[in-house]
Coordinates of C-alpha atoms and ligand atoms in Angstrom, one line a residue:
X1 CA 17.4 75.4 -102.2
X2 CA 20.9 75.5 -100.7
X3 CA 21.8 73.1 -97.9
X4 CA 19.4 74.3 -95.3
X5 CA 20.2 76.5 -92.3
X6 CA 18.7 73.9 -90.0
X7 CA 21.3 71.3 -90.9
X8 CA 24.1 73.8 -90.2
X9 CA 22.6 74.9 -87.0
X10 CA 21.8 71.5 -85.6
X11 CA 25.0 70.0 -84.4
X12 CA 23.6 66.6 -83.4
X13 CA 23.6 67.3 -79.6
X14 CA 20.1 67.5 -78.2
X15 CA 19.3 70.7 -76.3
X16 CA 18.0 70.5 -72.8
X17 CA 14.5 72.1 -72.6
X18 CA 12.3 72.8 -69.7
X19 CA 8.6 73.6 -70.0
X20 CA 7.0 75.7 -67.2
X21 CA 3.3 75.4 -67.3
X22 CA 3.4 72.2 -69.4
X23 CA -0.2 71.2 -68.6
X24 CA -1.7 74.4 -70.1
X25 CA -2.6 75.5 -73.6
X26 CA 0.9 76.7 -74.6
X27 CA 2.5 74.0 -72.5
X28 CA 0.7 71.1 -74.3
X29 CA 1.3 72.7 -77.7
X30 CA 5.0 73.0 -76.8
X31 CA 5.1 69.3 -76.1
X32 CA 3.4 68.6 -79.4
X33 CA 6.2 70.5 -81.1
X34 CA 8.8 68.6 -79.1
X35 CA 7.3 65.3 -80.2
X36 CA 8.1 66.3 -83.8
X37 CA 11.8 66.7 -83.0
X38 CA 12.7 63.8 -80.5
X39 CA 16.4 63.9 -81.5
X40 CA 16.9 67.6 -81.0
X41 CA 15.6 68.1 -77.5
X42 CA 15.9 66.4 -74.2
X43 CA 13.2 67.4 -71.7
X44 CA 14.8 68.4 -68.4
X45 CA 11.9 69.9 -66.3
X46 CA 8.1 70.0 -66.5
X47 CA 5.9 72.1 -64.2
X48 CA 2.2 72.6 -63.4
X49 CA 0.0 74.5 -61.0
X50 CA -2.1 71.7 -59.6
X51 CA -2.9 69.2 -62.4
X52 CA -1.1 66.2 -61.0
X53 CA -2.6 63.7 -63.3
X54 CA -1.6 65.3 -66.6
X55 CA 1.9 66.3 -65.2
X56 CA 2.6 62.8 -64.1
X57 CA 1.4 61.4 -67.5
X58 CA 3.7 63.9 -69.3
X59 CA 6.6 63.0 -67.0
X60 CA 6.2 59.3 -67.9
X61 CA 6.3 60.2 -71.6
X62 CA 9.2 62.7 -71.6
X63 CA 11.2 61.3 -68.6
X64 CA 12.5 64.7 -67.4
X65 CA 15.1 65.0 -64.7
X66 CA 12.6 66.8 -62.5
X67 CA 9.0 68.0 -62.2
X68 CA 7.5 70.7 -60.0
X69 CA 4.0 71.5 -58.9
X70 CA 2.9 74.9 -57.5
X71 CA 0.2 73.7 -55.2
X72 CA 1.9 72.4 -52.0
X73 CA -1.0 70.2 -51.1
X74 CA -0.6 68.2 -54.4
X75 CA 3.1 67.4 -53.6
X76 CA 2.3 64.0 -52.0
X77 CA 0.0 62.9 -54.8
X78 CA 2.7 63.8 -57.4
X79 CA 5.4 62.0 -55.4
X80 CA 3.2 58.9 -55.2
X81 CA 2.3 59.0 -58.9
X82 CA 6.1 59.0 -59.8
X83 CA 7.3 56.8 -57.0
X84 CA 8.6 54.1 -59.3
X85 CA 10.7 56.5 -61.4
X86 CA 13.9 58.5 -60.6
X87 CA 12.3 61.8 -61.5
X88 CA 12.9 64.5 -58.8
X89 CA 9.8 66.1 -57.5
X90 CA 9.8 69.8 -56.3
X91 CA 6.9 71.5 -54.7
X92 CA 5.6 75.1 -54.2
X93 CA 6.9 78.4 -55.4
X94 CA 10.5 77.5 -54.5
X95 CA 10.1 74.2 -56.3
X96 CA 9.0 75.9 -59.5
X97 CA 12.1 78.2 -59.3
X98 CA 14.4 75.2 -58.8
X99 CA 12.9 73.5 -61.8
X100 CA 13.2 76.7 -63.9
X101 CA 16.9 77.0 -63.1
X102 CA 17.6 73.3 -63.6
X103 CA 21.3 73.3 -64.7
X104 CA 20.7 70.7 -67.5
X105 CA 18.3 72.9 -69.5
X106 CA 19.6 75.3 -72.2
X107 CA 16.1 76.7 -73.0
X108 CA 13.2 77.3 -70.8
X109 CA 9.7 77.7 -72.3
X110 CA 7.8 80.0 -69.9
X111 CA 4.1 79.1 -70.2
X112 CA 2.7 79.6 -66.7
X113 CA -0.2 82.0 -66.8
X114 CA -0.2 85.3 -65.0
X115 CA 1.9 86.7 -62.1
X116 CA 2.7 83.2 -60.9
X117 CA 5.0 82.9 -63.8
X118 CA 7.2 85.8 -62.8
X119 CA 9.6 84.3 -60.2
X120 CA 10.3 81.1 -62.2
X121 CA 11.2 83.3 -65.2
X122 CA 13.5 85.5 -63.1
X123 CA 15.1 82.3 -61.7
X124 CA 15.7 81.0 -65.2
X125 CA 17.2 84.4 -66.3
X126 CA 19.5 84.5 -63.2
X127 CA 20.7 81.1 -64.3
X128 CA 21.6 82.6 -67.7
X129 CA 19.0 80.5 -69.7
X130 CA 17.5 81.2 -73.1
X131 CA 13.8 81.8 -72.2
X132 CA 11.1 81.3 -74.8
X133 CA 8.6 83.6 -73.3
X134 CA 4.8 83.1 -73.5
X135 CA 4.1 84.5 -70.1
X136 CA 3.7 88.2 -71.1
X137 CA 2.7 89.2 -67.5
X138 CA 6.4 88.8 -66.5
X139 CA 7.4 91.7 -68.8
X140 CA 4.3 93.7 -68.0
X141 CA 5.1 93.6 -64.2
X142 CA 8.9 93.6 -64.3
X143 CA 10.2 94.5 -67.8
X144 CA 13.0 96.7 -66.5
X145 CA 14.1 94.1 -64.0
X146 CA 14.1 91.4 -66.7
X147 CA 16.3 93.5 -68.9
X148 CA 18.8 94.1 -66.1
X149 CA 18.9 90.3 -65.4
X150 CA 19.5 89.7 -69.1
X151 CA 22.5 92.1 -69.1
X152 CA 23.8 90.7 -65.8
X153 CA 23.6 87.0 -66.5
X154 CA 23.9 86.7 -70.3
X155 CA 20.5 85.0 -70.9
X156 CA 18.3 85.5 -73.9
X157 CA 14.6 86.2 -74.3
X158 CA 12.8 84.9 -77.4
X159 CA 9.1 85.8 -77.8
X160 CA 6.4 83.1 -78.2
X161 CA 3.4 85.4 -78.3
X162 CA 2.4 85.3 -81.9
X163 CA 2.5 89.1 -82.5
X164 CA 5.9 89.4 -80.9
X165 CA 7.2 86.4 -82.7
X166 CA 6.0 88.0 -85.9
X167 CA 7.8 91.2 -85.1
X168 CA 10.9 89.3 -84.1
X169 CA 10.8 87.5 -87.5
X170 CA 10.3 90.8 -89.4
X171 CA 13.4 92.2 -87.6
X172 CA 15.7 89.4 -88.7
X173 CA 18.5 91.1 -90.7
X174 CA 17.3 94.6 -89.9
X175 CA 18.9 97.4 -87.8
X176 CA 16.9 98.7 -84.8
X177 CA 17.7 102.3 -85.9
X178 CA 15.7 101.8 -89.1
X179 CA 12.5 100.7 -87.3
X180 CA 9.8 103.4 -87.5
X181 CA 6.9 101.7 -85.9
X182 CA 5.7 98.3 -84.6
X183 CA 2.2 97.4 -85.7
X184 CA 0.6 94.9 -83.4
X185 CA -2.5 93.2 -84.9
X186 CA -5.5 92.3 -82.8
X187 CA -8.4 90.0 -83.7
X188 CA -10.8 92.3 -81.8
X189 CA -12.1 89.3 -79.9
X190 CA -15.7 88.0 -79.8
X191 CA -17.3 91.4 -79.2
X192 CA -15.7 93.5 -81.9
X193 CA -19.0 94.1 -83.6
X194 CA -21.3 93.8 -80.6
X195 CA -22.8 97.1 -79.5
X196 CA -21.1 98.4 -76.4
X197 CA -24.5 99.2 -74.7
X198 CA -25.1 95.4 -74.5
X199 CA -21.7 94.7 -72.7
X200 CA -23.4 94.7 -69.3
X201 CA -25.2 91.5 -70.3
X202 CA -22.1 89.6 -71.6
X203 CA -21.9 86.1 -70.1
X204 CA -18.9 84.1 -69.1
X205 CA -19.6 81.6 -71.9
X206 CA -19.8 84.4 -74.5
X207 CA -16.6 85.9 -73.4
X208 CA -14.8 82.5 -73.4
X209 CA -15.9 81.9 -77.1
X210 CA -12.9 83.4 -79.0
X211 CA -13.5 83.5 -82.8
X212 CA -9.9 82.6 -83.9
X213 CA -7.7 81.2 -81.1
X214 CA -8.2 78.4 -78.6
X215 CA -6.4 79.4 -75.4
X216 CA -6.4 79.3 -71.6
X217 CA -9.4 81.0 -69.9
X218 CA -7.5 84.0 -68.6
X219 CA -6.0 85.1 -71.9
X220 CA -9.4 84.4 -73.6
X221 CA -11.1 86.9 -71.3
X222 CA -8.2 89.3 -71.8
X223 CA -8.8 89.0 -75.6
X224 CA -12.5 89.8 -75.1
X225 CA -11.8 93.0 -73.1
X226 CA -8.7 93.7 -75.4
X227 CA -6.6 93.9 -72.3
X228 CA -4.5 91.2 -74.0
X229 CA -3.5 93.7 -76.6
X230 CA -2.7 96.3 -73.9
X231 CA -0.5 93.7 -72.1
X232 CA 1.1 93.0 -75.5
X233 CA 1.9 96.7 -76.1
X234 CA 3.8 96.7 -72.8
X235 CA 5.4 93.4 -73.7
X236 CA 6.6 94.8 -77.0
X237 CA 8.0 97.9 -75.3
X238 CA 10.4 95.8 -73.2
X239 CA 11.2 93.1 -75.8
X240 CA 12.1 95.5 -78.6
X241 CA 13.0 98.6 -76.6
X242 CA 10.5 100.8 -78.6
X243 CA 8.5 103.5 -76.9
X244 CA 4.7 103.4 -76.7
X245 CA 4.5 106.3 -79.2
X246 CA 6.0 104.0 -81.8
X247 CA 3.7 101.0 -81.1
X248 CA 0.4 101.0 -83.0
X249 CA -2.5 98.6 -82.5
X250 CA -4.5 97.6 -85.5
X251 CA -7.6 95.4 -85.4
X252 CA -7.4 92.6 -88.0
X253 CA -10.3 90.2 -87.5
X254 CA -8.9 87.3 -89.7
X255 CA -5.8 86.9 -87.5
X256 CA -3.7 86.0 -90.5
X257 CA -1.3 89.0 -90.4
X258 CA 0.3 88.3 -87.0
X259 CA 2.0 91.7 -86.8
X260 CA 4.2 94.1 -88.8
X261 CA 7.2 96.4 -88.7
X262 CA 7.3 99.7 -90.6
X263 CA 10.7 100.9 -91.5
X264 CA 12.1 104.4 -92.0
X265 CA 12.3 104.0 -95.8
X266 CA 8.5 103.6 -96.0
X267 CA 8.6 99.8 -96.4
X268 CA 6.6 97.5 -94.1
X269 CA 7.2 93.8 -93.4
X270 CA 4.5 91.5 -92.1
X271 CA 4.5 87.8 -91.0
X272 CA 1.5 85.8 -92.0
X273 CA 0.1 82.4 -91.3
X274 CA -2.9 80.4 -90.0
X275 CA -3.6 81.2 -86.3
X276 CA -1.7 78.3 -84.8
X277 CA 0.5 78.8 -81.7
X278 CA 2.7 75.8 -82.6
X279 CA 4.3 77.9 -85.4
X280 CA 5.7 80.7 -83.1
X281 CA 6.5 78.1 -80.4
X282 CA 8.6 76.1 -82.8
X283 CA 10.3 79.3 -84.1
X284 CA 11.3 80.2 -80.6
X285 CA 12.9 76.8 -80.3
X286 CA 14.5 76.6 -83.7
X287 CA 15.6 80.3 -84.0
X288 CA 17.6 81.4 -86.0
X289 CA 16.8 78.3 -88.1
X290 CA 13.5 77.1 -89.5
X291 CA 12.7 73.5 -89.3
X292 CA 10.3 71.7 -91.7
X293 CA 7.1 70.8 -89.9
X294 CA 3.6 69.7 -90.8
X295 CA 1.8 72.7 -89.3
X296 CA -1.3 73.8 -91.3
X297 CA -0.6 76.0 -94.3
X298 CA -2.5 79.1 -95.4
X299 CA -4.6 78.3 -98.5
X300 CA -4.6 81.7 -100.2
X301 CA -7.6 80.7 -102.3
X302 CA -9.6 80.5 -99.1
X303 CA -8.5 83.9 -97.7
X304 CA -11.1 86.2 -99.4
X305 CA -9.8 89.4 -97.8
X306 CA -7.7 90.9 -95.0
X307 CA -9.4 93.7 -93.1
X308 CA -7.8 96.3 -90.8
X309 CA -9.4 99.0 -88.6
X310 CA -8.4 101.2 -85.7
X311 CA -9.3 99.9 -82.3
X312 CA -12.2 101.6 -80.4
X313 CA -10.8 102.5 -76.9
X314 CA -14.1 103.9 -75.7
X315 CA -15.7 100.5 -76.3
X316 CA -12.6 98.6 -75.0
X317 CA -11.2 100.9 -72.2
X318 CA -8.6 98.2 -71.1
X319 CA -6.5 99.0 -74.1
X320 CA -6.4 102.7 -73.1
X321 CA -5.7 101.8 -69.5
X322 CA -2.7 99.7 -70.6
X323 CA -1.2 102.6 -72.6
X324 CA -1.8 104.9 -69.6
X325 CA -0.1 102.5 -67.2
X326 CA 2.9 102.2 -69.6
X327 CA 3.1 105.9 -69.8
X328 CA 2.9 106.3 -66.0
X329 CA 5.7 103.7 -65.6
X330 CA 7.2 102.4 -62.3
X331 CA 4.7 100.2 -60.5
X332 CA 1.7 101.2 -62.7
X333 CA 1.9 98.3 -65.1
X334 CA 2.2 95.8 -62.2
X335 CA -0.9 97.4 -60.6
X336 CA -2.7 97.2 -64.0
X337 CA -1.7 93.5 -64.3
X338 CA -2.7 92.5 -60.8
X339 CA -6.0 94.4 -60.9
X340 CA -6.7 92.7 -64.2
X341 CA -5.9 89.2 -63.0
X342 CA -8.1 89.7 -59.9
X343 CA -11.0 91.2 -61.9
X344 CA -10.8 88.4 -64.6
X345 CA -10.9 85.7 -61.8
X346 CA -13.9 87.4 -60.3
X347 CA -15.6 87.5 -63.7
X348 CA -14.8 83.8 -64.4
X349 CA -16.3 83.1 -61.0
X350 CA -19.4 85.0 -62.1
X351 CA -19.1 87.4 -59.2
X352 CA -18.8 90.6 -61.3
X353 CA -20.0 91.6 -64.8
X354 CA -18.0 92.1 -67.9
X355 CA -18.0 95.9 -67.7
X356 CA -16.8 95.7 -64.1
X357 CA -13.4 94.5 -65.3
X358 CA -12.2 97.8 -66.8
X359 CA -14.1 99.8 -64.1
X360 CA -12.2 98.0 -61.3
X361 CA -8.9 98.2 -63.0
X362 CA -9.3 102.0 -63.6
X363 CA -10.4 102.6 -60.0
X364 CA -7.5 100.5 -58.6
X365 CA -4.9 102.4 -60.8
X366 CA -6.4 105.7 -59.6
X367 CA -6.0 104.7 -55.9
X368 CA -2.4 103.4 -56.1
X369 CA 0.4 106.0 -56.3
X370 CA 3.1 105.1 -58.8
X371 CA 6.5 104.2 -57.3
X372 CA 9.4 104.8 -59.6
X373 CA 12.2 102.3 -60.4
X374 CA 10.7 99.5 -58.3
X375 CA 12.6 96.6 -56.9
X376 CA 11.1 93.1 -56.9
X377 CA 9.9 93.6 -53.3
X378 CA 8.2 96.8 -54.3
X379 CA 6.6 95.1 -57.3
X380 CA 5.4 92.3 -55.1
X381 CA 3.9 94.7 -52.6
X382 CA 2.2 96.7 -55.4
X383 CA 0.7 93.4 -56.8
X384 CA -0.7 92.4 -53.4
X385 CA -2.1 95.9 -52.7
X386 CA -3.8 96.0 -56.1
X387 CA -5.4 92.6 -55.5
X388 CA -6.7 93.7 -52.1
X389 CA -8.1 96.9 -53.6
X390 CA -10.0 95.1 -56.3
X391 CA -11.5 92.7 -53.7
X392 CA -12.6 95.7 -51.6
X393 CA -14.1 97.6 -54.5
X394 CA -15.9 94.5 -55.8
X395 CA -17.4 93.6 -52.5
X396 CA -21.1 94.6 -52.5
X397 CA -21.6 97.6 -50.2
X398 CA -24.0 96.8 -47.3
X399 CA -25.7 99.5 -45.2
Ligands
NDP401 P1 -3.4 78.0 -69.4 O1 -4.3 78.4 -68.3 O2 -3.9 77.1 -70.4 O3 -2.1 77.2 -68.7 C1 -1.5 77.8 -67.6 C2 -0.4 76.9 -67.1 O4 0.2 77.5 -65.9 C3 -0.8 75.5 -66.7 O5 0.2 74.6 -66.9 C4 -1.1 75.7 -65.2 O6 -1.1 74.5 -64.4 C5 0.0 76.6 -64.8 N1 -0.3 77.4 -63.6 C6 -1.4 78.1 -63.4 N2 -1.4 78.7 -62.2 C7 -0.2 78.4 -61.7 C8 0.5 78.7 -60.4 N3 -0.1 79.5 -59.5 N4 1.7 78.2 -60.2 C9 2.3 77.4 -61.1 N5 1.8 77.1 -62.3 C10 0.5 77.6 -62.6 O7 -2.7 79.3 -70.0 P2 -2.2 79.5 -71.5 O8 -1.3 78.4 -71.9 O9 -3.3 79.9 -72.3 O10 -1.3 80.8 -71.3 C11 0.0 80.7 -70.7 C12 0.7 82.0 -70.9 O11 1.0 82.2 -72.3 C13 -0.1 83.2 -70.5 O12 0.8 84.2 -69.9 C14 -0.7 83.8 -71.8 O13 -0.9 85.1 -71.7 C15 0.4 83.4 -72.7 N6 0.0 83.2 -74.1 C16 -1.0 82.2 -74.4 C17 -1.4 82.0 -75.7 C18 -2.3 80.9 -76.0 O14 -2.6 80.7 -77.2 N7 -2.8 80.1 -75.0 C19 -0.9 82.9 -76.8 C20 0.0 83.9 -76.4 C21 0.5 84.0 -75.1 P3 -2.4 73.6 -64.2 O15 -2.8 73.0 -65.5 O16 -2.0 72.6 -63.1 O17 -3.4 74.6 -63.7
MG402 MG1 -0.8 87.4 -78.7

């Protein structure tokens, strides 16, 4: 092997990295990757929603310049926990944005879950950062706005989501003009083979039991409804500037082929590996290099077969709703996202059933008129409206 790319691309100066959502599933796995490369990164900011204990523990280990916590009421406890350090503590929505734009960071890993991750990502992009994006909801809600910020401030977006990382890797050395189709693979979730007429009885625990991936609660429910794949179709549209008519979803229960790109000459490239988010997280940090790492390898003798089938959008209406929202454009994807977040939270709280999730999203989309070319204010209003609508529709009617 020639002298490796990694040696050429690592110039000996550690890169400043911030991790937004460092206490979550992607956040903690990002820190695991950073532990493998202590000389290459200097952690500048860590943030959480409310988990003071873990955030303070991480701050003691990685000694960032600053930390931020979303929940205002947790500010005093975090300050107290770090009182004997010189780590700056920021609090609330503004505090998260301050941490996201910390001048000492070159790359910001965006791993907050849901709409709460939007504004910090926008703050990082306004500061011209390279953003390693796990928070797909940002692109679902505000894809056009994100692309404008990238143009205006010279930042870069690198996907962390495994499917988009796979496509990104397949596109290395290729021309956009020669891409025919993006093929996003989907595990199909825990209910791929379960009869649809039993979906009314799905419990929270069953929906949280994903066959291949261990993830945060919200994305795990999104995988069970297949809304996750719908959100990923919208994410792919903005990341790769490819229309919905050229994005195909294929169910692949083994989650080994992470996605594919079909080219105009009839050739298809795929990226494969064990389902382990540390691999795409690391690629987002090492790109365009690859760094040697001890992540689990595929043992081909233990891969008996790779199956593919078309998704069933009657059984999983969320996937259809996402394609429709993308087609409708404007505020529709933001409404889809907000309605989904609200419905998933109600389901996790055992206030609604599994089949109520797509029902409430569809009813909310039907009630909210699409506004074209939305500004951030318009998107925020659409988000709040959609959440209110879901709450109203979910409330049991009393006579
Ligand atoms: P988790 O729920 O595990 O973690 C979410 C993180 O966001 C935590 O650090 C949490 O802090 C923080 N957070 C939650 N709410 C707020 C808030 N209101 N303000 C500020 N911070 C907040 O989620 P995941 O790691 O699973 O997912 C993160 C993102 O990555 C999602 O957008 C998901 O779709 C995407 N993704 C995840 C994958 C996975 O394997 N998990 C795969 C591909 C994409 P706290 O701990 O204090 O609550
Ligand atoms: Mg994914």
